[in-house]
Short mmCIF file of C-alpha atoms in Angstrom, two decimals:
data_model
loop_
_atom_site.label_atom_id
_atom_site.label_comp_id
_atom_site.label_asym_id
_atom_site.label_seq_id
_atom_site.Cartn_x
_atom_site.Cartn_y
_atom_site.Cartn_z
CA MET P 286 44.61 7.97 40.30
CA GLU P 287 41.53 6.83 39.38
CA GLN P 288 40.00 7.17 42.51
CA VAL P 289 41.44 11.13 42.24
CA TYR P 290 39.63 11.61 39.29
CA ALA P 291 36.37 9.90 40.27
CA LYS P 292 36.84 12.19 43.67
CA PHE P 293 36.36 15.61 41.22
CA GLY P 294 33.46 13.88 39.03
CA VAL P 295 35.83 14.10 35.87
CA ASP P 296 35.74 11.71 33.52
CA PHE P 297 38.64 12.29 31.43
CA ASP P 298 38.80 9.22 28.96
CA HIS P 299 35.42 10.15 27.98
CA LEU P 300 35.33 13.61 27.57
CA GLY P 301 33.42 14.91 24.59
CA GLN P 302 31.92 11.68 23.92
CA THR P 303 28.29 13.02 23.84
CA ALA P 304 25.53 12.68 22.16
CA GLY P 305 25.85 15.54 19.34
CA PRO P 306 28.83 17.70 18.52
CA GLU P 307 26.49 21.02 19.81
CA GLN P 308 26.73 19.12 23.42
CA GLN P 309 30.18 17.96 22.70
CA HIS P 310 31.74 21.63 22.22
CA GLU P 311 29.29 22.94 25.17
CA ASP P 312 30.78 20.26 27.87
CA GLN P 313 34.49 21.05 26.75
CA ARG P 314 33.72 24.78 26.99
CA GLU P 315 32.73 24.18 30.27
CA MET P 316 35.25 22.04 31.63
CA LYS P 317 37.88 24.40 29.87
CA LYS P 318 36.10 27.41 32.08
CA ASP P 319 36.61 25.32 35.28
CA PHE P 320 39.61 23.81 34.87
CA PRO P 321 42.09 25.90 36.40
CA LEU P 322 40.75 25.45 39.91
CA LEU P 323 40.53 22.01 39.01
CA VAL P 324 44.41 21.61 38.38
CA GLN P 325 45.25 23.78 41.29
CA GLN P 326 43.08 20.98 43.78
CA GLN P 327 44.95 18.07 41.92
CA LYS P 328 47.94 19.53 42.12
CA ILE P 329 47.74 19.93 46.18
CA ILE P 330 46.55 16.06 46.45
CA LEU P 331 49.21 14.46 44.09
CA GLY P 332 52.10 16.09 45.88
CA SER P 333 52.99 13.27 47.43
CA LEU P 334 52.46 11.01 44.72
CA GLY P 335 55.74 12.72 43.01
CA GLY P 336 56.58 14.58 39.62
CA GLN P 337 56.35 12.09 37.39
CA LYS P 338 52.60 11.22 38.25
CA GLU P 339 51.43 14.78 38.19
CA GLN P 340 53.43 15.43 34.77
CA ILE P 341 51.04 12.20 33.32
CA PHE P 342 47.93 13.76 35.33
CA MET P 343 48.92 17.00 32.69
CA THR P 344 49.46 15.40 30.03
CA LYS P 345 46.44 13.28 29.79
CA VAL P 346 44.52 16.50 30.18
CA LYS P 347 46.30 18.10 27.49
CA MET P 348 45.11 15.46 25.37
CA SER P 349 41.74 15.70 26.43
CA TRP P 350 40.86 19.20 25.21
CA HIS P 351 41.54 17.76 21.44
CA SER P 352 38.53 18.81 19.68
CA THR P 353 37.00 16.13 17.43
CA TYR P 354 35.34 18.88 14.72
CA ARG P 355 36.34 18.00 11.02
CA SER P 356 35.79 20.16 8.39
CA SER P 357 33.11 19.54 6.15
CA LYS P 358 31.14 20.65 2.72
CA PHE P 359 27.69 19.09 4.13
CA ARG P 360 28.59 20.22 7.56
CA HIS P 361 25.30 23.15 7.45
CA VAL P 362 22.79 20.68 4.65
CA TYR P 363 19.61 21.36 6.19
CA GLY P 364 16.26 19.65 5.43
CA LYS P 365 13.11 21.83 3.90
CA ALA P 366 9.81 20.67 3.94
CA GLY P 367 7.72 21.14 0.90
CA SER P 368 5.06 23.40 0.72
CA ARG P 369 1.32 22.71 0.77
CA GLU P 370 1.10 23.51 -2.75
CA GLN P 371 3.51 20.98 -3.25
CA CYS P 372 2.24 18.37 -1.54
CA TYR P 373 0.48 15.18 -2.25
CA GLU P 374 -3.15 15.25 -0.47
CA GLY P 375 -6.01 12.61 -0.13
CA ILE P 376 -3.98 9.72 -0.98
CA PRO P 377 -5.70 6.46 1.13
CA ILE P 378 -2.24 5.18 1.99
CA THR P 379 -2.11 1.50 2.83
CA HIS P 380 -2.42 0.52 6.44
CA SER P 381 -0.40 -2.76 6.19
CA VAL P 382 2.31 -3.39 9.14
CA HIS P 383 4.72 -4.91 6.26
CA ASP P 384 8.20 -3.20 6.90
CA ASN P 385 8.58 -1.78 3.65
CA HIS P 386 8.41 1.63 2.33
CA PHE P 387 5.07 1.41 0.23
CA CYS P 388 6.55 4.20 -1.83
CA ALA P 389 8.20 4.68 -4.97
CA VAL P 390 9.37 8.13 -7.32
CA ASN P 391 11.41 8.97 -9.97
CA PRO P 392 11.67 12.15 -12.28
CA LYS P 393 8.31 11.27 -13.79
CA PHE P 394 5.71 9.74 -11.27
CA LEU P 395 4.89 9.09 -7.75
CA ALA P 396 3.73 5.74 -7.19
CA VAL P 397 1.95 4.90 -3.43
CA VAL P 398 0.51 2.03 -2.29
CA THR P 399 -3.07 2.53 -1.08
CA GLU P 400 -5.79 0.67 1.27
CA SER P 401 -8.13 -1.26 -1.41
CA ALA P 402 -10.75 -3.62 -1.15
CA GLY P 403 -10.68 -7.15 -2.88
CA GLY P 404 -6.93 -7.38 -4.07
CA GLY P 405 -4.05 -5.06 -3.54
CA ALA P 406 -3.59 -1.53 -5.37
CA PHE P 407 -1.32 1.49 -5.90
CA LEU P 408 -1.60 5.00 -7.50
CA VAL P 409 0.76 6.68 -10.20
CA ILE P 410 0.79 9.72 -10.59
CA PRO P 411 2.76 12.43 -12.26
CA LEU P 412 4.97 14.19 -10.64
CA HIS P 413 4.45 17.74 -11.64
CA LYS P 414 0.58 17.26 -10.61
CA PRO P 415 0.47 17.86 -6.90
CA GLY P 416 -2.62 18.92 -4.61
CA ARG P 417 -5.59 16.98 -3.79
CA ILE P 418 -6.10 13.64 -5.38
CA ASP P 419 -9.58 12.53 -6.80
CA PRO P 420 -10.96 9.58 -4.31
CA HIS P 421 -11.55 8.34 -7.77
CA TYR P 422 -8.18 8.59 -9.31
CA PRO P 423 -7.20 5.66 -11.34
CA LYS P 424 -5.16 2.99 -9.85
CA VAL P 425 -3.10 0.04 -10.71
CA CYS P 426 -5.21 -3.03 -9.20
CA GLY P 427 -3.86 -6.31 -11.03
CA HIS P 428 -3.36 -8.02 -7.95
CA GLN P 429 -5.19 -10.69 -6.10
CA GLY P 430 -3.80 -9.89 -2.72
CA SER P 431 -2.18 -6.97 -0.84
CA VAL P 432 0.81 -5.28 -2.64
CA MET P 433 3.92 -5.35 -0.44
CA ASP P 434 6.71 -3.62 -2.24
CA ILE P 435 6.76 -1.39 -5.30
CA LYS P 436 10.06 -0.09 -7.05
CA TRP P 437 10.56 1.75 -10.29
CA SER P 438 13.25 0.60 -13.47
CA PRO P 439 16.37 2.82 -12.97
CA PHE P 440 16.51 2.88 -16.19
CA MET P 441 12.88 2.91 -17.75
CA ASP P 442 11.17 5.54 -16.19
CA ASN P 443 7.45 4.06 -17.07
CA ILE P 444 8.30 0.79 -16.17
CA ILE P 445 7.65 -0.42 -12.49
CA ALA P 446 7.55 -3.63 -10.67
CA SER P 447 4.83 -4.86 -7.72
CA SER P 448 4.84 -7.99 -5.33
CA SER P 449 2.18 -8.84 -3.51
CA GLU P 450 0.50 -11.24 -1.00
CA ASP P 451 -0.64 -13.31 -4.52
CA CYS P 452 2.95 -14.60 -4.77
CA THR P 453 3.49 -13.05 -8.05
CA VAL P 454 5.52 -10.29 -8.85
CA ARG P 455 4.39 -8.40 -11.64
CA ILE P 456 6.04 -5.81 -14.26
CA TRP P 457 3.86 -2.50 -15.47
CA GLN P 458 4.09 0.04 -18.36
CA ILE P 459 2.95 3.61 -17.18
CA PRO P 460 1.33 5.59 -20.35
CA ASP P 461 3.58 9.14 -19.92
CA SER P 462 0.73 11.15 -19.43
CA GLY P 463 -0.33 8.69 -16.62
CA LEU P 464 -3.22 6.75 -16.09
CA ARG P 465 -6.77 7.07 -17.65
CA ARG P 466 -8.86 4.54 -15.96
CA ASN P 467 -7.84 1.42 -13.65
CA MET P 468 -4.87 -0.16 -14.94
CA THR P 469 -5.57 -4.73 -14.68
CA GLU P 470 -3.31 -6.03 -17.52
CA ALA P 471 0.27 -6.00 -16.59
CA LEU P 472 2.55 -5.99 -19.11
CA MET P 473 4.41 -9.44 -17.04
CA ILE P 474 3.13 -11.53 -14.23
CA LEU P 475 6.08 -13.31 -12.70
CA ILE P 476 5.25 -16.96 -10.93
CA GLY P 477 7.86 -18.45 -8.97
CA HIS P 478 7.30 -18.06 -4.62
CA SER P 479 5.37 -20.47 -3.11
CA ARG P 480 4.37 -18.06 -0.59
CA ARG P 481 3.85 -13.97 0.00
CA ALA P 482 6.46 -12.03 -2.64
CA GLY P 483 7.49 -9.38 0.16
CA LEU P 484 10.92 -7.68 -1.24
CA ILE P 485 12.05 -6.78 -4.68
CA GLU P 486 15.09 -5.04 -6.34
CA TRP P 487 16.15 -4.42 -9.38
CA HIS P 488 20.30 -4.96 -10.95
CA PRO P 489 21.58 -1.75 -10.55
CA THR P 490 23.75 -1.67 -14.22
CA CYS P 491 21.30 -4.37 -16.21
CA SER P 492 18.01 -3.39 -17.00
CA GLY P 493 16.92 -7.31 -17.55
CA ILE P 494 17.95 -8.22 -14.46
CA LEU P 495 15.11 -7.94 -11.32
CA PHE P 496 15.44 -9.81 -7.60
CA SER P 497 12.49 -10.69 -5.78
CA ALA P 498 12.67 -12.02 -2.17
CA GLY P 499 9.72 -13.82 -0.63
CA TYR P 500 8.46 -15.54 2.56
CA ASP P 501 9.13 -19.30 1.15
CA CYS P 502 12.76 -18.11 2.32
CA LYS P 503 14.18 -17.78 -1.03
CA ILE P 504 15.24 -15.36 -3.56
CA LEU P 505 14.23 -15.93 -7.63
CA ILE P 506 16.47 -13.77 -10.32
CA TRP P 507 14.10 -12.95 -12.96
CA ASN P 508 15.64 -12.61 -16.65
CA LEU P 509 12.93 -9.99 -17.68
CA GLU P 510 14.00 -10.34 -21.52
CA GLU P 511 12.74 -13.88 -21.53
CA GLY P 512 10.42 -13.46 -18.82
CA VAL P 513 11.60 -16.41 -16.47
CA ALA P 514 13.54 -16.94 -13.44
CA VAL P 515 17.06 -18.08 -14.23
CA LYS P 516 18.27 -18.91 -10.63
CA MET P 517 17.21 -19.56 -7.24
CA ILE P 518 19.26 -18.30 -4.25
CA ASP P 519 18.37 -20.94 -1.38
CA SER P 520 20.75 -19.91 1.65
CA HIS P 521 18.49 -18.62 3.97
CA PRO P 522 16.79 -20.90 6.89
CA ASP P 523 14.31 -17.72 7.30
CA VAL P 524 12.25 -14.93 5.92
CA VAL P 525 14.43 -12.31 4.19
CA LEU P 526 14.39 -8.93 5.46
CA CYS P 527 16.28 -6.83 3.16
CA MET P 528 18.61 -6.89 -0.32
CA SER P 529 21.46 -4.47 -1.41
CA PHE P 530 23.64 -4.36 -4.00
CA ASN P 531 26.95 -2.99 -4.31
CA THR P 532 27.76 -0.51 -7.30
CA ASP P 533 28.51 -2.61 -10.10
CA GLY P 534 25.68 -5.30 -8.56
CA SER P 535 28.90 -8.04 -8.41
CA LEU P 536 27.78 -8.80 -4.24
CA LEU P 537 24.08 -8.90 -2.42
CA ALA P 538 24.20 -8.62 0.83
CA THR P 539 21.14 -9.62 2.50
CA SER P 540 19.63 -9.34 6.33
CA CYS P 541 17.23 -12.58 7.26
CA LYS P 542 15.16 -13.37 10.63
CA ASP P 543 17.76 -15.50 11.99
CA LYS P 544 20.00 -12.51 12.77
CA LYS P 545 22.82 -13.44 10.23
CA LEU P 546 24.44 -10.66 7.73
CA ARG P 547 25.31 -12.64 4.85
CA ILE P 548 27.47 -11.11 1.78
CA ILE P 549 26.20 -13.76 -1.38
CA ASP P 550 27.61 -13.79 -5.48
CA PRO P 551 24.27 -13.27 -6.50
CA ARG P 552 25.23 -15.82 -10.23
CA SER P 553 26.24 -18.85 -8.25
CA GLY P 554 24.00 -18.11 -5.03
CA LYS P 555 27.08 -18.96 -2.73
CA VAL P 556 27.65 -17.53 0.41
CA LEU P 557 31.06 -15.39 0.66
CA GLN P 558 30.77 -13.50 3.96
CA GLU P 559 28.58 -14.39 7.06
CA ALA P 560 28.07 -12.69 10.37
CA ASP P 561 26.15 -14.01 13.45
CA CYS P 562 25.08 -11.04 15.40
CA LYS P 563 24.48 -12.77 18.51
CA SER P 564 24.25 -9.21 20.19
CA THR P 565 21.88 -7.54 17.59
CA ARG P 566 18.91 -8.32 15.77
CA VAL P 567 19.82 -6.92 11.92
CA ASN P 568 16.87 -5.17 10.42
CA ARG P 569 18.06 -3.67 7.38
CA VAL P 570 21.62 -3.41 5.18
CA VAL P 571 22.76 -0.95 2.91
CA PHE P 572 25.99 -1.41 0.61
CA LEU P 573 28.14 2.01 1.14
CA GLY P 574 29.27 2.40 -2.55
CA ASN P 575 32.92 1.54 -3.32
CA LEU P 576 34.24 2.37 0.05
CA LYS P 577 34.01 -2.00 0.81
CA ARG P 578 31.84 -1.03 3.86
CA VAL P 579 28.05 -2.63 4.69
CA LEU P 580 25.98 -0.95 7.26
CA THR P 581 23.37 -2.37 9.26
CA THR P 582 20.57 -1.08 11.38
CA GLY P 583 19.04 -3.52 14.13
CA VAL P 584 17.94 -3.65 17.75
CA SER P 585 20.50 -4.30 20.53
CA ARG P 586 20.36 -7.31 23.16
CA TRP P 587 19.28 -3.88 25.49
CA ASN P 588 16.19 -2.97 22.77
CA THR P 589 17.59 0.22 21.76
CA ARG P 590 18.38 1.22 17.94
CA GLN P 591 21.95 0.78 16.70
CA ILE P 592 23.97 0.75 13.81
CA ALA P 593 26.90 -1.24 12.88
CA LEU P 594 29.63 -0.82 9.96
CA TRP P 595 31.51 -3.95 8.82
CA ASP P 596 33.88 -4.80 6.22
CA GLN P 597 32.84 -6.21 2.88
CA GLU P 598 35.90 -8.79 2.81
CA ASP P 599 35.95 -9.53 6.85
CA LEU P 600 32.36 -9.87 8.98
CA SER P 601 33.82 -11.55 11.60
CA ALA P 602 33.41 -8.13 13.66
CA PRO P 603 31.72 -4.70 13.29
CA ILE P 604 34.37 -2.12 12.52
CA THR P 605 32.15 0.41 14.38
CA GLU P 606 28.84 0.43 16.50
CA GLU P 607 26.79 3.30 17.67
CA GLU P 608 23.30 3.06 19.29
CA ILE P 609 21.08 5.85 18.67
CA ASP P 610 17.94 5.79 20.65
CA GLY P 611 15.29 3.53 22.64
CA LEU P 612 12.24 3.82 19.79
CA SER P 613 10.97 0.50 18.76
CA GLY P 614 10.17 1.34 14.59
CA VAL P 615 12.21 -0.03 12.22
CA LEU P 616 15.24 2.23 11.14
CA PHE P 617 15.88 2.48 7.34
CA PRO P 618 19.07 3.63 6.11
CA PHE P 619 19.62 5.06 2.70
CA TYR P 620 22.74 6.01 1.36
CA ASP P 621 24.32 8.35 -1.21
CA ALA P 622 27.27 7.46 -3.04
CA ASP P 623 27.50 11.21 -4.73
CA THR P 624 28.11 12.92 -1.56
CA HIS P 625 29.07 9.84 1.29
CA MET P 626 26.11 10.92 3.01
CA LEU P 627 23.94 8.55 5.36
CA TYR P 628 20.44 9.30 6.28
CA LEU P 629 18.80 7.47 8.81
CA ALA P 630 14.84 7.11 8.99
CA GLY P 631 13.10 5.60 11.51
CA LYS P 632 8.88 4.19 10.62
CA GLY P 633 6.76 5.69 13.14
CA ASP P 634 9.35 8.63 13.58
CA GLY P 635 9.27 12.50 12.82
CA ASN P 636 13.01 12.86 12.29
CA ILE P 637 15.70 12.24 9.87
CA ARG P 638 19.04 12.12 10.80
CA TYR P 639 22.45 12.24 8.31
CA TYR P 640 26.09 11.63 8.84
CA GLU P 641 28.90 11.72 6.36
CA VAL P 642 30.73 8.61 5.80
CA SER P 643 34.59 8.23 5.55
CA PRO P 644 36.94 5.32 4.74
CA GLU P 645 38.73 6.54 8.27
CA LYS P 646 37.92 7.28 11.76
CA PRO P 647 35.63 8.11 13.28
CA PHE P 648 33.82 6.56 9.99
CA LEU P 649 30.54 8.06 10.65
CA GLN P 650 30.39 11.80 11.59
CA PHE P 651 27.09 13.23 12.57
CA LEU P 652 26.16 16.25 10.96
CA MET P 653 22.42 17.55 11.76
CA GLU P 654 18.76 16.25 11.95
CA PHE P 655 15.33 17.41 10.44
CA ARG P 656 12.44 17.43 13.13
CA SER P 657 8.99 17.10 12.06
CA LEU P 658 5.93 16.59 14.07
CA ALA P 659 3.95 14.21 11.67
CA PRO P 660 5.40 10.34 11.76
CA GLN P 661 6.33 8.72 8.50
CA LYS P 662 4.89 5.14 7.05
CA GLY P 663 7.56 5.28 4.92
CA LEU P 664 9.67 6.90 2.36
CA GLY P 665 10.64 7.57 -1.55
CA VAL P 666 13.66 8.25 -2.50
CA MET P 667 14.26 10.20 -5.80
CA PRO P 668 17.36 9.55 -8.08
CA LYS P 669 19.80 12.15 -8.20
CA ARG P 670 19.15 12.96 -12.07
CA GLY P 671 15.62 14.70 -11.04
CA MET P 672 16.92 16.54 -8.20
CA ASP P 673 16.85 20.57 -8.14
CA VAL P 674 20.34 21.51 -8.84
CA SER P 675 19.96 25.11 -9.06
CA GLU P 676 18.87 25.13 -5.67
CA CYS P 677 21.99 22.72 -4.58
CA GLU P 678 19.73 20.01 -3.71
CA ILE P 679 21.51 16.80 -3.23
CA PHE P 680 18.31 14.47 -1.84
CA ARG P 681 15.05 14.01 -1.59
CA PHE P 682 12.68 11.99 0.14
CA TYR P 683 8.63 11.75 0.12
CA LYS P 684 7.48 10.98 3.01
CA LEU P 685 4.25 8.90 3.72
CA VAL P 686 2.04 11.00 6.68
CA THR P 687 -0.95 8.24 6.90
CA LEU P 688 -3.16 10.44 9.94
CA LYS P 689 -3.24 13.17 6.98
CA SER P 690 -3.17 10.92 4.26
CA LEU P 691 -0.41 12.99 2.88
CA VAL P 692 2.70 12.75 0.39
CA GLU P 693 5.23 15.89 1.45
CA PRO P 694 8.31 15.88 -0.23
CA ILE P 695 11.38 16.95 1.72
CA SER P 696 14.33 18.25 0.20
CA MET P 697 18.27 18.11 1.49
CA ILE P 698 20.07 21.49 0.27
CA VAL P 699 23.41 22.74 0.84
CA PRO P 700 23.16 26.13 1.34
CA ARG P 701 25.24 28.08 -1.21
CA ARG P 702 24.93 31.62 -2.79
CA SER P 703 27.12 30.97 -5.99
CA GLU P 704 25.70 31.11 -9.29
CA THR P 705 27.15 28.31 -10.80
CA TYR P 706 27.09 24.91 -10.99
CA GLN P 707 28.40 23.36 -7.75
CA GLU P 708 30.45 20.63 -9.69
CA ASP P 709 32.01 19.03 -5.80
CA ILE P 710 29.05 18.42 -4.40
CA PHE P 711 27.08 17.21 -7.85
CA PRO P 712 30.06 14.67 -9.26
CA MET P 713 29.26 12.45 -11.97
CA THR P 714 26.14 10.02 -11.21
CA ALA P 715 24.34 6.99 -12.86
CA GLY P 716 22.11 7.73 -16.16
CA THR P 717 19.43 5.96 -17.68
CA GLU P 718 21.05 3.79 -19.66
CA SER P 719 22.29 -0.06 -18.65
CA SER P 720 25.49 -1.23 -19.24
CA LEU P 721 24.70 -4.60 -19.42
CA SER P 722 22.42 -7.16 -20.97
CA ALA P 723 20.75 -9.84 -19.27
CA ALA P 724 22.56 -12.47 -21.28
CA GLU P 725 26.25 -10.46 -20.35
CA TRP P 726 25.20 -10.25 -16.85
CA LEU P 727 24.75 -14.25 -16.39
CA SER P 728 27.50 -15.24 -18.52
CA GLY P 729 29.66 -13.27 -15.70
CA ILE P 730 30.55 -9.92 -17.28
CA ASP P 731 30.31 -7.09 -14.18
CA ARG P 732 30.41 -3.41 -15.44
CA GLY P 733 29.89 -0.25 -13.47
CA PRO P 734 26.76 2.09 -14.04
CA LEU P 735 27.45 4.59 -16.85
CA LEU P 736 27.67 8.16 -15.58
CA ILE P 737 26.35 11.10 -16.85
CA SER P 738 26.63 14.97 -15.54
CA LEU P 739 23.85 16.71 -13.94
CA LYS P 740 25.22 20.22 -16.10
CA GLU P 741 22.64 20.27 -18.22
CA ALA P 742 19.90 20.26 -15.84
CA TYR P 743 21.26 23.55 -14.35
CA LYS P 744 19.33 26.03 -14.69
CA ARG P 745 20.88 29.53 -13.48
CA PRO P 746 19.24 31.49 -11.29
CA ASN P 747 17.35 34.81 -11.96
CA PRO P 748 19.10 37.56 -10.17
CA ALA P 749 16.15 40.05 -10.55
CA GLY P 750 14.23 37.81 -8.20
CA LEU P 751 10.76 39.05 -7.47
CA LYS P 752 11.09 41.99 -10.29
CA ALA P 753 9.05 41.13 -12.79
CA SER P 754 9.20 42.65 -16.45
CA LYS P 755 6.68 45.78 -17.15
CA ARG P 756 4.38 43.52 -19.39
CA ASP P 757 4.27 41.04 -16.42
CA ARG P 758 3.34 43.25 -13.51
CA ARG P 759 -0.33 43.03 -12.34
CA THR P 760 -1.74 46.39 -11.17
CA VAL P 761 -4.90 47.34 -9.58
CA LYS P 762 -5.84 50.92 -10.09
CA GLY P 763 -2.34 51.92 -10.52
CA ILE P 764 -1.13 49.95 -7.46
CA ASP P 765 1.83 47.86 -8.60
CA LEU P 766 0.97 44.49 -6.85
CA LEU P 767 5.04 43.01 -7.19
CA GLU P 768 6.28 46.49 -5.37
CA ASN P 769 4.09 46.09 -2.51
CA ILE P 770 6.62 44.05 -0.35
CA SER P 771 7.14 44.27 3.31
CA PRO P 772 10.18 46.97 4.32
CA ASN P 773 12.92 46.56 5.19
CA THR P 774 14.21 49.52 6.82
CA ASP P 775 12.65 53.12 7.97
CA LYS P 776 13.47 54.67 4.49
CA GLU P 777 11.83 52.07 2.77
CA LEU P 778 8.52 52.01 4.97
CA LEU P 779 8.22 56.05 4.64
CA LYS P 780 8.34 56.05 0.87
CA MET P 781 5.91 53.12 0.91
CA VAL P 782 3.66 55.52 3.38
CA TYR P 783 3.97 58.34 1.09
CA ARG P 784 3.14 56.04 -2.06
CA GLN P 785 -0.07 54.75 -0.60
CA GLN P 786 -1.33 58.52 0.42
CA ASP P 787 -0.48 59.46 -3.23
CA GLU P 788 -2.84 56.34 -4.14
CA ILE P 789 -5.27 57.24 -1.14
CA ARG P 790 -5.38 60.63 -2.78
CA LYS P 791 -5.99 59.38 -6.22
CA LEU P 792 -8.95 57.10 -5.48
CA LYS P 793 -10.50 59.59 -3.56
CA ASP P 794 -10.53 62.23 -6.47
CA GLU P 795 -11.89 59.05 -8.91
CA LEU P 796 -14.63 58.69 -6.23
CA ARG P 797 -15.48 62.42 -5.89
CA GLU P 798 -15.85 62.38 -9.86
CA LYS P 799 -17.59 59.46 -9.86
CA ASP P 800 -20.11 60.73 -7.38
CA GLU P 801 -20.68 63.39 -9.26
CA ARG P 802 -21.62 61.53 -12.86
CA ILE P 803 -23.76 59.65 -11.20
CA ARG P 804 -25.64 62.94 -9.71
CA HIS P 805 -25.50 63.94 -13.72
CA LEU P 806 -27.02 60.67 -14.97
CA GLU P 807 -29.81 60.62 -12.09
CA LEU P 808 -30.74 64.20 -12.75
CA GLU P 809 -30.71 63.50 -16.53
CA LEU P 810 -33.20 60.34 -16.13
CA LYS P 811 -35.70 62.04 -13.69
CA ASN P 812 -35.55 65.02 -16.59
CA LEU P 813 -36.36 62.11 -19.65
CA ARG P 814 -39.46 60.28 -17.34
CA ASN P 815 -41.35 64.05 -16.70
CA THR P 816 -40.77 64.57 -20.61
#
């Protein structure tokens, strides 16, 4: 039977299993169009095989027609790049080759690691002040070595942590109005790593706990209420590449240069699960909210970028694997637990792919891809409480474009026309209040994040649109600038022509009157000179 199928060039086992949904549906339409002729030819050839085989063949064909399309309220999500007025220009973005984002953002500030001489520095810019940044704009420049990672506190918008090649982790407090001069004195200096500190991660529910990973292959847990390291996790034989917490912070997932994925109890440091990824080189890992799943990105044995989905309670084998492309940049995963959407952005790429994650097959449903010509050095992610809810914005990136010294916002938007709050795409989300103190977490207590509603931030759009009040209308010599918009129909175009003709006639009359007035004034001036 397989030889007969191969003769006609039809692979019925893999029909529709193409790279994207659009190509998949196109292939199925083409197959259905040419299918009657193929079936007729197959019946002639298979006639000698008996009616049973022909029936099996027809059953297999009918099964291959089933579409894998699945209904989703996020299938039309699209990416919208910010206009030039919304971008931050003139930023000397760092040239470091370390695989980090070098950018952090919250509803008040944007922080970007910059290129500087004589130590490390990063900029902190008020979010509401986009535009070109002054070359002498004040920086946070207390580190003695290059800054490798920065993270804002999820509970206090003025507190930011930074790690550096000088082996220290520092905590900074930014004034509400932003920086007026260079900041060199940190609120707290944490010394414990013997080699450069490459990663930092805040605990998701406890404001007083911070994790840091260094090139000494150790993870330190810091109690910021006392300013000391309370635990050292020494379970990795090589450099830790990534850290990720589950929702309540009771589990820590790490990826390491030894190609192993680990699930760790962060208090005891005990490795609960371990996966030896021999066929792949794992680079990044992220917990998928409350789904009890872990997603990793890495490189396959064929040097292609791929993603893998794992059960956090059984890392013996991945649930599913999917190859993405053959590019070489690190693939960064971003997960939105509120919408169950996964975003994949590669370092040096210009595109962002996004998927919908489900607890059942097919587990990862490809939705769309945002494309851009400018490659990204790194990406900062705005917390959910900073979204523009009235525009149905569900996710926002801040993209570092090194070639243009630019930071560009990219919004992911659900296209909807309703003028009410969209509760189905904006469920309760994590707020700024901490669930635990450092002492409570260290004693063994786990609590989920305290949730808030985004409904208070919703602003109903103005139905009048561009129509302004009479007080706010700007006119020049009787011409209403707000009414001079492009016409959509022939009738509107004709009205605009008539209105402009009237305005031209009025202007000509005014010009004629002024010419007469000038002539009279010149005559009076001449008479005065003669007398």
